[in-house]
XYZ file of C-alpha atoms in Angstrom:
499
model
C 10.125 26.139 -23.931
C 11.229 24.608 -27.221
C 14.260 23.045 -25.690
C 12.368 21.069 -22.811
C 9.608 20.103 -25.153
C 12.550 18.513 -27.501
C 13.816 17.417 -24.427
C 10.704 15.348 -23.419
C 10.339 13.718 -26.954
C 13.847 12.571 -26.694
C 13.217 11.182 -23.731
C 9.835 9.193 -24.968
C 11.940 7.947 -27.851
C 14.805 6.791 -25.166
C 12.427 5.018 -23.331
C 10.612 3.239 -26.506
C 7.334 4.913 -25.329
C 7.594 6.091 -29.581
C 9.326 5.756 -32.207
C 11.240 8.041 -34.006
C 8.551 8.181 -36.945
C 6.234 9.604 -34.392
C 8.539 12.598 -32.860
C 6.275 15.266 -34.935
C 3.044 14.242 -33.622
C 4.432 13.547 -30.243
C 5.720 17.805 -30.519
C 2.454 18.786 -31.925
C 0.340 16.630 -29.346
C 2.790 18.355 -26.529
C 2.184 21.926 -28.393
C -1.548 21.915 -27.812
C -2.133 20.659 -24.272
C 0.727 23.648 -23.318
C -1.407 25.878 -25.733
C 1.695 26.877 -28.163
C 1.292 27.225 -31.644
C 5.421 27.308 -32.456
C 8.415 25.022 -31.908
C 11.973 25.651 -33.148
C 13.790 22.039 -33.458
C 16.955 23.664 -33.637
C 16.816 25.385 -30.086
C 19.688 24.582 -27.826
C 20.779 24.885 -24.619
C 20.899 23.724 -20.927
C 17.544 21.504 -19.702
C 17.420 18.701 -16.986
C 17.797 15.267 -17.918
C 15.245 13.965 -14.931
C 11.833 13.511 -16.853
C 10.342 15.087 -13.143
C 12.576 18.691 -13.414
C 11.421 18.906 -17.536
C 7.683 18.334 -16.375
C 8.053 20.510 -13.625
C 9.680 23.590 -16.215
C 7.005 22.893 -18.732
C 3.984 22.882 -16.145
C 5.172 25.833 -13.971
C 5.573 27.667 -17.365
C 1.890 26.699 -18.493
C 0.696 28.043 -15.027
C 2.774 31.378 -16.118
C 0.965 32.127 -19.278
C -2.795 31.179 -18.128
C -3.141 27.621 -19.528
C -3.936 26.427 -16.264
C -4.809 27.453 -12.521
C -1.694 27.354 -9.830
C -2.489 24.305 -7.342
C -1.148 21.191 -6.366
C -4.319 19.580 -7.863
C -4.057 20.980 -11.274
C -0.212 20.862 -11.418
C -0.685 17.006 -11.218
C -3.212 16.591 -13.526
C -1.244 18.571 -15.867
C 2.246 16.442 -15.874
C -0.571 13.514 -16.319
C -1.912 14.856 -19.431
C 1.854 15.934 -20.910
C 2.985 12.421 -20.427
C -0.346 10.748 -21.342
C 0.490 12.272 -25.032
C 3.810 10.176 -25.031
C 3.082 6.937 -23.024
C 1.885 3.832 -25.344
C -1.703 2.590 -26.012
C -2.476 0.117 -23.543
C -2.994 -2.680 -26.565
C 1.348 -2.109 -26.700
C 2.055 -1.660 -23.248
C -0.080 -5.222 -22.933
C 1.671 -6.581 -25.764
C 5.614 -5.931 -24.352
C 4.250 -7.598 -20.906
C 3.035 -10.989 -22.763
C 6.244 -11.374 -24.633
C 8.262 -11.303 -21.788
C 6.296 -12.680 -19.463
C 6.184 -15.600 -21.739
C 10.382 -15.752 -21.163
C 10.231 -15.545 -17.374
C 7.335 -13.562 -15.460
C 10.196 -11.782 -13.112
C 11.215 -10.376 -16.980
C 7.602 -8.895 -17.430
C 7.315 -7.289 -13.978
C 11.246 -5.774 -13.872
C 10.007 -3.897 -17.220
C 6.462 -3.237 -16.190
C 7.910 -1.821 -13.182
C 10.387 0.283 -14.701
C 7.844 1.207 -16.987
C 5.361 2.780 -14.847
C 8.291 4.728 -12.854
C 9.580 5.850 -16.366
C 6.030 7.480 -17.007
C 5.908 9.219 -14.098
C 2.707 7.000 -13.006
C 5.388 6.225 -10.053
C 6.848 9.174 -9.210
C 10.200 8.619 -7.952
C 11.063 12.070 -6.629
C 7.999 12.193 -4.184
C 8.517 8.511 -3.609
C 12.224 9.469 -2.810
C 11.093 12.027 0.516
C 9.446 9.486 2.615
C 11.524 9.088 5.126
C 12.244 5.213 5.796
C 13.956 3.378 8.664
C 14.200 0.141 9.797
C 13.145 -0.941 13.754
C 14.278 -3.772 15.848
C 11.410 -5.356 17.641
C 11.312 -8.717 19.569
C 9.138 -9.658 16.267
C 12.468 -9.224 13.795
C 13.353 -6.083 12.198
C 10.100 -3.702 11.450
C 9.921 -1.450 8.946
C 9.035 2.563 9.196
C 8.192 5.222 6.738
C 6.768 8.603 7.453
C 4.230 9.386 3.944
C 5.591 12.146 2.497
C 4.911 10.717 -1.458
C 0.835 10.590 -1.439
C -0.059 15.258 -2.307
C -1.942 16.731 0.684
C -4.847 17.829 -0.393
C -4.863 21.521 -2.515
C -7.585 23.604 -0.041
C -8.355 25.782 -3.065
C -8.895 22.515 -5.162
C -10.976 21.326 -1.906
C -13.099 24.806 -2.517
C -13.900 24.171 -6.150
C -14.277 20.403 -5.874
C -16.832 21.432 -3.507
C -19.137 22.748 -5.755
C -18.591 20.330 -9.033
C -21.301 18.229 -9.727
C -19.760 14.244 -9.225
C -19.905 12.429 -12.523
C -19.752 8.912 -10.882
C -17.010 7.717 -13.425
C -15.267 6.291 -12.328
C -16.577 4.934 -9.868
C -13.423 4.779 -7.664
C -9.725 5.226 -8.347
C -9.245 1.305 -8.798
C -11.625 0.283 -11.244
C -10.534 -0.587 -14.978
C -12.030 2.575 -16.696
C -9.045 5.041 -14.690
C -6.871 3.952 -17.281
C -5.953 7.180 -19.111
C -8.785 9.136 -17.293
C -7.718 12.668 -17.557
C -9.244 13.280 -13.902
C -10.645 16.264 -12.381
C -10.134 18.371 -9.130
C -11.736 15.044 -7.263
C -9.934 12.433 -9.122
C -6.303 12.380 -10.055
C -5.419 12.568 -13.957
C -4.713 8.525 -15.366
C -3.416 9.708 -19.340
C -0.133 7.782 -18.550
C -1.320 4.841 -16.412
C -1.253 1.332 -18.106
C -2.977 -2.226 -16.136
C -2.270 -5.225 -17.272
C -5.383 -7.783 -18.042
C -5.164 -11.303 -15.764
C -7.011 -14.358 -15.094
C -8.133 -14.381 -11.105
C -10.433 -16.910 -10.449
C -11.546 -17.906 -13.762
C -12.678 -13.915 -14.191
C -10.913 -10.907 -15.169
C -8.734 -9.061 -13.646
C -5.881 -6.506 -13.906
C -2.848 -5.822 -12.320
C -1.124 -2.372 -11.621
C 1.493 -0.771 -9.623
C 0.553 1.864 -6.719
C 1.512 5.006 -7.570
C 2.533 5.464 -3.595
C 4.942 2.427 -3.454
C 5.077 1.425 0.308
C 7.781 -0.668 -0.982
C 10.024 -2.559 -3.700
C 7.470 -3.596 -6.537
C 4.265 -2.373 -4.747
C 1.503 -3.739 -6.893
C -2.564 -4.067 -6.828
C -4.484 -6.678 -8.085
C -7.993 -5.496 -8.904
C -11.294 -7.198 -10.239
C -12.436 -5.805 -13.604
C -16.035 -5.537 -11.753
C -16.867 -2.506 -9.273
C -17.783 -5.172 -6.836
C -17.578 -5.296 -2.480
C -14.217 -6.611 -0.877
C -15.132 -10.244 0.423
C -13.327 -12.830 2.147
C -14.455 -16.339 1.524
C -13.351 -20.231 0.265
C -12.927 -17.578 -3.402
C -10.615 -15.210 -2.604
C -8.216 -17.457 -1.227
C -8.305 -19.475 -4.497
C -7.765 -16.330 -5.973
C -4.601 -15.445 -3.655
C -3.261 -18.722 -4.557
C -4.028 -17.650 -8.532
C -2.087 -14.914 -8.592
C 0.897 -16.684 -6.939
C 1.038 -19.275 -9.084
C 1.395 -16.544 -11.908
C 3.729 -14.673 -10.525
C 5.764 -16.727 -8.025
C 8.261 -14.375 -6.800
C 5.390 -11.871 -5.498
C 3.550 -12.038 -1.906
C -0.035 -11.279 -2.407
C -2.671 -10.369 0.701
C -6.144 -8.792 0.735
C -6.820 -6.458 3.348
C -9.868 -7.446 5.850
C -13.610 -7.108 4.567
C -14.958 -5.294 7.702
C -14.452 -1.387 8.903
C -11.617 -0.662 11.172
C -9.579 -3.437 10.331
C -10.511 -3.206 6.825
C -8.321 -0.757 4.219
C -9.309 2.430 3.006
C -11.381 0.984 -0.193
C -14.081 -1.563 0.700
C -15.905 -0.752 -2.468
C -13.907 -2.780 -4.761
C -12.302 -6.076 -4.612
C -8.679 -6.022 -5.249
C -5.058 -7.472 -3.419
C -2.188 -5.801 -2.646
C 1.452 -7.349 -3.380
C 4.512 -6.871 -4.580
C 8.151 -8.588 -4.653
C 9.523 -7.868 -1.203
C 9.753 -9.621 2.164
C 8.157 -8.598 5.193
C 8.875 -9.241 8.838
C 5.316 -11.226 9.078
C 7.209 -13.465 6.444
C 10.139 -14.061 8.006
C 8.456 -14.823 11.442
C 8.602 -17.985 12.160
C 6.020 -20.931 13.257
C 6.195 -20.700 17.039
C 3.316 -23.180 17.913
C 2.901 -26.650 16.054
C -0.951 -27.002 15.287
C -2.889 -30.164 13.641
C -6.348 -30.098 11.920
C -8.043 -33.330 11.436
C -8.328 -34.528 8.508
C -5.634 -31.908 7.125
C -2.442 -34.223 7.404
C -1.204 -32.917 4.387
C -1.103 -29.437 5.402
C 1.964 -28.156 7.777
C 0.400 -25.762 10.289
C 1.154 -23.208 13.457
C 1.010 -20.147 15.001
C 3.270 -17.581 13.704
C 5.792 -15.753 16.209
C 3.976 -12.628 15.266
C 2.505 -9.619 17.646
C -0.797 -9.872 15.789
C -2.759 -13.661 16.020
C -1.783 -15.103 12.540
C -2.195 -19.154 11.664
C 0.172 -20.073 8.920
C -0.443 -23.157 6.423
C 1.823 -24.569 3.997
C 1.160 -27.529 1.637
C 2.214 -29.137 -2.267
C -1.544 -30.061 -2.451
C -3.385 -26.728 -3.304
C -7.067 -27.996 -2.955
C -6.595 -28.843 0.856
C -5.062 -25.902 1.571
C -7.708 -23.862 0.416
C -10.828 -25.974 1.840
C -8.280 -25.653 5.473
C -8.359 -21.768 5.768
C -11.884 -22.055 4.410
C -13.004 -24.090 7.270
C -10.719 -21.567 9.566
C -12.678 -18.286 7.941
C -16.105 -19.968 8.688
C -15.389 -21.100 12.291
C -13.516 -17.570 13.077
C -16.315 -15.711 11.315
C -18.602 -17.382 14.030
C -16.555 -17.975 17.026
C -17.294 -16.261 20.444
C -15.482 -16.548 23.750
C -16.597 -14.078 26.216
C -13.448 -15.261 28.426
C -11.090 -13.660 25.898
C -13.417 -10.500 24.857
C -14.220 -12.120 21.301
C -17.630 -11.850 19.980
C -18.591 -13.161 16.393
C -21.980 -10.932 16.645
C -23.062 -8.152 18.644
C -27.008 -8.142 20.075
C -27.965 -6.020 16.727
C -26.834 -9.210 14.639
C -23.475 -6.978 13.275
C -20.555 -9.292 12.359
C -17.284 -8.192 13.540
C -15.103 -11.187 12.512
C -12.876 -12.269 9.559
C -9.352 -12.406 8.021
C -6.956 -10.845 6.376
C -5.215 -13.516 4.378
C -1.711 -13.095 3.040
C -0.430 -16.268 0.112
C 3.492 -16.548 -1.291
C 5.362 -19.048 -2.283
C 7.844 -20.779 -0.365
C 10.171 -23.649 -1.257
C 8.314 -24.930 -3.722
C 4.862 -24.874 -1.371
C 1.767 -22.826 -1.157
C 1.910 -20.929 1.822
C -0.839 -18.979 3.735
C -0.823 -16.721 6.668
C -4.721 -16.001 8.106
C -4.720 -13.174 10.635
C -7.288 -13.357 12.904
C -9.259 -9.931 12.968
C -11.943 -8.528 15.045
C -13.635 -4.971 14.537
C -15.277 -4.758 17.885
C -15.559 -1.016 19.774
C -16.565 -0.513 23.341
C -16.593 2.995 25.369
C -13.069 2.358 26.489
C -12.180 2.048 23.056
C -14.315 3.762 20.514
C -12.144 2.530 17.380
C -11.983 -0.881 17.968
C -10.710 -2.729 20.944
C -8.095 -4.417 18.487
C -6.976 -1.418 17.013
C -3.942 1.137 18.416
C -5.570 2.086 22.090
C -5.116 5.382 22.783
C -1.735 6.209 24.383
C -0.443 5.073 21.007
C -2.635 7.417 18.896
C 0.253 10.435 18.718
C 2.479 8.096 16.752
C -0.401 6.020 14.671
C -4.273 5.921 15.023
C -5.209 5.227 11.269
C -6.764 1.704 10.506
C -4.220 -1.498 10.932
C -4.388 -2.813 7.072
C -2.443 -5.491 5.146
C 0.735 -3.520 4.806
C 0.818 -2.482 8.638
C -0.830 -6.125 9.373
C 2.442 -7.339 7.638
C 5.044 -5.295 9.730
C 5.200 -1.935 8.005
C 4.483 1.245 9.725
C 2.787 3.773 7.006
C 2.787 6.757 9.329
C 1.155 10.407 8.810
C 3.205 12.986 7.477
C 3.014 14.970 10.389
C 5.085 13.020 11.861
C 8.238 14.553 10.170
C 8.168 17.855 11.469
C 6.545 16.424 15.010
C 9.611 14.080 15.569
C 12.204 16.897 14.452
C 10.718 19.208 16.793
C 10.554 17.162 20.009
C 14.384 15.862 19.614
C 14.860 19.761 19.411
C 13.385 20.164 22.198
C 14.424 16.997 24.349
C 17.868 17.913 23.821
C 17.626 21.831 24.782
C 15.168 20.691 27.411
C 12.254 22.802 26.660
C 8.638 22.893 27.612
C 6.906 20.384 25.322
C 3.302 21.263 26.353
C 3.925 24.545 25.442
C 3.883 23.331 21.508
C 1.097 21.620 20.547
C 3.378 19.886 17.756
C 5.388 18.065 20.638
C 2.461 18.268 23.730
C 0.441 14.462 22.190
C 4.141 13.170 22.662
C 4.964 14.635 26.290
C 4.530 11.332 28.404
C 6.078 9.177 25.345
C 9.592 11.531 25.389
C 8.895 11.500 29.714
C 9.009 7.636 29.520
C 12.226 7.769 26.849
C 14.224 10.258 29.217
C 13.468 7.909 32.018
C 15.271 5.023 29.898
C 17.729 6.914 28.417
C 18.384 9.887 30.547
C 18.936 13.312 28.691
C 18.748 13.226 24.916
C 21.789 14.690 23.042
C 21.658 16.267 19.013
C 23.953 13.644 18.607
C 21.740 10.592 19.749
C 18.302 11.887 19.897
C 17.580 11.091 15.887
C 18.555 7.147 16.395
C 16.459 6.798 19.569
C 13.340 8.711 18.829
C 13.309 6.426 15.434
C 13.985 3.252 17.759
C 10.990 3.985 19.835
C 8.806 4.428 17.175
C 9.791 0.761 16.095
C 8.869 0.089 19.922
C 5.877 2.043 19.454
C 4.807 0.248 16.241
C 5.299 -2.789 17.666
C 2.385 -2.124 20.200
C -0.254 -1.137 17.965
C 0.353 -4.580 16.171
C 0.299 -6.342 19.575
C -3.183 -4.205 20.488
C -4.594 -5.023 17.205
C -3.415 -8.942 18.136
C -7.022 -10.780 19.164
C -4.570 -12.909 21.438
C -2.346 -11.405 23.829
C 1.473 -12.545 23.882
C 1.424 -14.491 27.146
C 0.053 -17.763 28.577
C -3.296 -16.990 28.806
C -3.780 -15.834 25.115
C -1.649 -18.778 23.742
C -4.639 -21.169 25.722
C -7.509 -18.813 24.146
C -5.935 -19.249 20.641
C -5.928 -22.854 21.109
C -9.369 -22.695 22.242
C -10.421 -21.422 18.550
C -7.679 -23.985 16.958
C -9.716 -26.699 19.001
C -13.127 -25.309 18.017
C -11.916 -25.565 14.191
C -11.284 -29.356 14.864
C -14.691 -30.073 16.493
C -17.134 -28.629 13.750
């Protein structure tokens, strides 16, 4: 193993993670998490250059000789620890980001970036198997990806997890204290994660990458304080912070409420990153005016969900405008269009999910309109993917989706291989429950297409998903897209003007 430990030190130097003054305490920190007590510095030979394939050697290795279990679990955690005994202090990695951010903020994020790819915090080859595609929709071009990059979950590490007592720290995988948290078989190992302290709202706050990345620069924004998502008049000042740190990234907060909430309500934090979205591109389709908000351009976005977009030099108004939008929305009710603020056991079901960016100079903020309402028709939320949708996506509609980004299931993968299969060659679907959920979906695409062939049946099964997608964004829309929900949404725009 001598050559692949050399191998990884080398690599830490390369990447300034150390110096070359440290490379003996870098090989004798690597020599006692693999549980050697010999290295040869002269050992040659053939090893990978990809950090990934040395990690992978080393780990598989350490499984071989005892040091630790097989599992997908503990085969994480261990790569975490190995790199955690080469990746800077936080107090450096901090240090680098301030210098260059005080050049050009782009400067500090390209290297912060890289950075937390280079440590394998990001790791590019799971990131590289999700399978991505691009969809055209009457909303612009979608985008698709199949999650391939997030582990399924070990069923042995499931068993043993089962029976560890929970320590409660931390208290969930986005507050402050992950950083270099060696993690357990519930909680993934942090030794070579790095945040980066900001200013949100006068408090503090850090900012990290997600280890998933949905897309180009996929970052979080989290409040030092375990503390409850909320959306009020504060987070939108907060949105509107962050931008005007780091201008060249979106920034959006997923929804406060279950079902059209995200997957951690727990704990405040954003989600952003520097890439445009289809939402962003949309454009204003329907000219609105608030009184006493002349200074602030506003509409309805061309959009299959119910978004109101505001734009405006003059911060202040902007935010008081999408406060006074929150408040009325959070309280709004018109039984005519199936939109109820409160249920009869005083539950709130309204709120946003607010999305800020720069644009030309301008402040700019989309407000989706969201509603978590469920009936018996539609036990998961009447604005939520109805059921004939729920073989291609059935999971929560958050910020990224909200934005026009499909994150699908992994099952997906195999699911979609194995129904072109067997579209082409013509064969029983029901007969596999893989391809039976998508029976009266690939019915409905022969009738369009006619007969499927190996060498078309890829492009158009990956079309209709994009058709698909498209749906659930409509159904999670509190406004249809026709006449009668453009006169409902004015409704609400003329409710906002009468308070």
């Amino acid at each position: 193993m001598d050559i692949y430990i050399k191998k990884l030190v080398e690599y830490a130097i390369e990447k300034e993670f150390i110096s070359v003054q440290d490379k003996y305490w870098a090989i004798n920190s690597l020599l006692w998490v693999l549980g050697l007590e010999s290295y040869d510095d002269t050992a040659e030979g053939d090893a990978p250059e990809k950090i990934e394939e040395i990690l992978d050697v080393l780990t598989k290795d350490a499984v071989s000789r005892g040091v630790i279990e097989d599992g997908i679990a503990t085969y994480d955690l261990f790569t975490a620890k190995l790199m955690g005994m080469i990746t800077p202090r936080p107090s450096e990695v901090i240090a680098k980001f301030q210098s260059l951010y005080a050049q050009d903020p782009v400067k500090a994020t390209d290297w912060y970036y890289r950075f937390s790819g280079d440590t394998n915090y990001i790791n590019r080859s799971r990131i590289a198997k999700d399978v991505k595609w691009t969809a055209d929709s009457a909303y612009g071009e979608l985008d698709i990806t199949i999650n391939l990059s997030k582990p399924e979950k070990d069923p042995k590490a499931i068993a043993a997890a089962k029976n560890k007592p929970q320590s409660g720290y931390p208290k969930c995988m986005l507050c402050r204290e992950c950083e270099g948290f060696a993690g357990n078989l519930n909680f993934p190992g942090r030794e070579n994660h790095r945040i980066i302290p900001l200013k949100i709202g006068g408090v503090d706050w850090f900012m990290q990458y997600s280890p998933y990345v949905y897309y180009n620069e996929h970052c979080i924004a989290l409040n030092a304080k375990h503390e409850p998502m909320i959306i009020d008049r504060g987070a939108f000042e907060k949105l509107l912070d962050f931008v005007t740190l780091f201008p060249h990234y979106f920034i959006g907060s997923n929804a406060d409420l279950p079902i059209v909430g995200g997957s951690i309500l727990a704990h405040e934090h954003f989600q952003g990153g520097h890439y445009e979205f289809a939402m962003a591109k949309a454009p204003v389709e329907t000219k609105l005016h608030f009184v006493g908000f002349e200074n602030v351009e506003a509409g309805i976005v061309r959009w299959p969900m119910s978004v109101i977009r505001l734009q405006a030099t003059d911060r202040s108004a902007l935010v008081a405008l999408a406060d006074k939008i929150l408040k009325a929305w959070r309280n709004y009710t018109d039984e005519q269009s199936f939109i109820f603020a409160y249920t009869a056991d005083g539950v709130a079901h309204s709120t946003i999910t607010p999305i800020a960016r720069m644009r030309d100079g301008k402040y700019e903020l989309d407000l989706v309109l969201r509603n978590n309402i469920t009936t018996e028709e539609h036990p998961l939320g009447v604005y939520h993917p109805h059921a004939e949708l729920h073989h291609i996506k059935k999971e929560n509609i958050g910020l990224i989706e909200v934005m026009g980004l499909a994150v699908l299931p992994a099952r997906l993968k195999e699911e979609l291989a194995v129904l072109a299969e067997k579209m082409v060659k013509g064969e029983d679907l029901l007969a596999d429950e893989r391809t039976a959920k998508h029976a009266d979906w690939a019915n409905e695409i022969v009738a369009k297409y006619g007969k499927l062939t190996a060498e078309n049946a890829d492009a158009i099964l990956k079309k209709e998903v994009g058709i698909v997608f498209a749906k659930v964004l409509e159904h999670a829309g509190v406004y249809a897209r026709n006449e009668d929900g453009k006169n409902a949404f004015l409704r609400f725009v003329d409710a906002v003007n009468n308070q």
